[in-house]
Amino acid sequence: MNRDPLLTRTQLRWLEWLVLAAILLACVAWASLRGQPRAVNAMVQDLAGWVSAPSAREDIVIVAIDDASLQSVGRWPWRRAILAQLLRDIEAQKPAALGVDVLFSEPDRVYPQDDLLLADAIRNAGNVVLPVDWRMADVDIGAELPIANLRSAASELGHVNVSVDEDGVIRRYFAAQGEDTGPWPHFGIAMLCAAGRSHPLCRGVQAPRPGDAWVQQSPEVFNFARGAEPYRLYSAETVLTGRVPSNAFTGKYVLLGATASGLGDYFASPARPSSRHIAGVELIAHALDSQLSGRHVTPASAATDAVVNVGIILLALAAIAVLGPMAGLAMQLALAVGALLLSFALRNWAGVQLAPAAALMGLVVIYPIWSWRRLSAAASFLQQEMVTLREALENTGAPQRNAALVDDFLDRRIKAVETATSTLRQMHGFVRDTLRQIPSPTFAIDPQGMVSLHNQAADQYMQTLGIPPQGLIPIRTVLQGLRIKSTGQELWFATPEQLGALPAESEVIDRQQRPWLLLAEAFRAPAPDGWLLMLVDMTELHKAMEQRDQALRFISHDFRSPQASIITLLEMYQEFPGQMTEADLHHKIGRLANQSLEMAESFVQLASAQSQSLQRRPVHLDILLQEAIDDCWAKATEKRLQVRYAPRRLEATDTEIITLGDRSLLHRCLVNLITNAIKYSPAGGLIEANVTAEHGYWVVHIQDHGYGMNEEQLTRLFQPFQRFHQNSQPHIAGIGLGLTFVQTVVQRHQGFVSVTSIEGEGSCFSVHLPMNGGDDSALPPAP
């Protein structure tokens, strides 16, 4: 029977879907692992940060060296004696911790006594944090520390460096940065330490030993607080003049830093519009807020981003594959919104920042591409069907519609339906006449189980049963008593359910004990609306099978025949020396010996595997497998098969795949398996081989996509002289000892062979060899 064209179109649609899925998933995975597209990710992440922005803590206060302070006190830099007074005024209100975001990397050479005053003020406060900056000169990267007397007076040191993204915006900082022997905590974390809170990164003011590398650890995302100026800010000038409330700093975390124009370090941030940058001291305040509140936001790993984005695209691909156009579009929009909501939710509730841009871009392109492909395929199919229909009508003489070139697309479809209806009426008579010429009894059955159409051979068959072939005849009357030959189970034809349960092919015996092959095929409308039953006479086939059995018995006898012939030749030569020359004798004996040797070679291989002592040496299984593939290249090429070695994770990690064993026997074992796969695979297919590790064993997998085996065949797989597919694939040669050899070799190496197979889809042979070279005490029991 010919295949239904709809199946071919379905397969083509799924093939296109698989190609689109593979390309899109690969692109999304690559983009996710590379953090691309960065601009879209940054936009989504900034939006998520804005939506989930927390309220600012009230216990964080900024004392700003602003423009008003410079006008009042004088231009920067101020004398350190003034800064010492500023610290004393703040400390008088007993803050929890005091952070001074001002670098003191060089001593005051004009007023050296000011350094002593500032050091005393820092020491008396007892909870002051000073900044650590970094310097870069050529390839020299290091920490810029405060001068020694100020550093020794401080409580903690913390770095104030931030990570600037490609667009120049500040979004992240590192919890620790510095020499690999002891990186400095971020300034915000150092403030916690100075306030007496415990933290794993607290380290005081002791400088680390010189290290081999500059490290940046534990990246965190700024969780910017809500509001244009979220934290209470006092001008340094108002503190020095005593114009702040008496409890403005009590029990609070006070940050002193520059905000004056052209003085402080300003950065672009997603929490501010482009016209309003954020001062470095305020960045510290936001980081300190996150540390105090425990609202940490960390970027998701590249692998997590890839898994989430690929999962979203998989859902989108499934939606366009199974849903209609409108439902598919709605699903794409829902997934896009879901990706955004997931990003917002994970940042707000789990403190994880996703990068969903790859999935969003995939959702943007997937629906237009797939819709274009489906529309193109539909238009191409309709055009092809109309051309095919015209060609068919030219041969049938059915009426045709003209002027197709001036009709629009819908008119052409309508006229194609009209012509198809006319053609069907004509083809009904043609099929009826053709059916009568089929040499096997054939019955067309309607949904009620009545014979609506049958051929001449069916008439003759019913006459042999004594059934008149006229009128509507129930099929159960014709085929009553039909039973399956192998099991004796009787088949029933009384109801549509029983007809629908008939196997597509089954060898049966009728009431006259005649063997038949029953073929059953349902007419699909979308539901079965009838069946076509055909009885193929198996009498001649059984005769052929008997002849085959006789041939097999003859072949088994032929194993001894060459040796008997050689003995006969020698006896004749001795008894009648003049009737045969020595050259003729040698020629005939050589020919017979080669025949015998060829038949016995498989036996010799098996006997060698069973009896010869193993020459155990370290064997690289992956290299041995590739050599076996190379040795089978000619056979595979002859059959237009591709044998592919597909390295897995073991090769990627440079794992040495070594076992102790006899290299020659193991090589022959793998060659036998690959040769078997070549034998039992249709031309143009693919055979895959690889090595994995399982529970103390190296496992060599050889997967074909050939004919496969059923459960009953699997039970006889490794028995000697067992051959499969000899009926369906008679061209496959052999005597059934190859797999017996494989099992013998593997078992002698303290391994085992497992097989999975599905009929019509292929088989996978897995050779398990011990990693430890065959020490049974260290291995799990073989199944």
CSV table of C-alpha atoms in Angstrom, one decimal, residues 457-470 473 477-480 510-512 514:
chain,number,residue,atom,x,y,z
A,457,ALA,CA,-11.0,-14.0,-6.0
A,458,ALA,CA,-13.3,-13.3,-3.0
A,459,ASP,CA,-16.2,-14.8,-5.0
A,460,GLN,CA,-14.2,-18.0,-5.6
A,461,TYR,CA,-13.2,-18.2,-1.9
A,462,MET,CA,-16.7,-17.8,-0.7
A,463,GLN,CA,-17.9,-20.5,-3.2
A,464,THR,CA,-15.4,-22.9,-1.7
A,465,LEU,CA,-17.0,-22.2,1.7
A,466,GLY,CA,-20.5,-22.7,0.3
A,467,ILE,CA,-21.5,-19.0,0.8
A,468,PRO,CA,-23.4,-17.4,-2.1
A,469,PRO,CA,-21.5,-14.3,-3.3
A,470,GLN,CA,-24.7,-12.2,-4.0
A,473,ILE,CA,-22.9,-10.4,3.3
A,477,THR,CA,-20.1,-15.1,8.0
A,478,VAL,CA,-17.2,-15.3,5.6
A,479,LEU,CA,-14.3,-15.4,8.0
A,480,GLN,CA,-16.0,-17.3,10.9
A,510,ASP,CA,-9.3,-20.8,8.1
A,511,ARG,CA,-12.0,-23.4,8.8
A,512,GLN,CA,-10.7,-25.5,6.0
A,514,ARG,CA,-5.7,-23.5,4.8
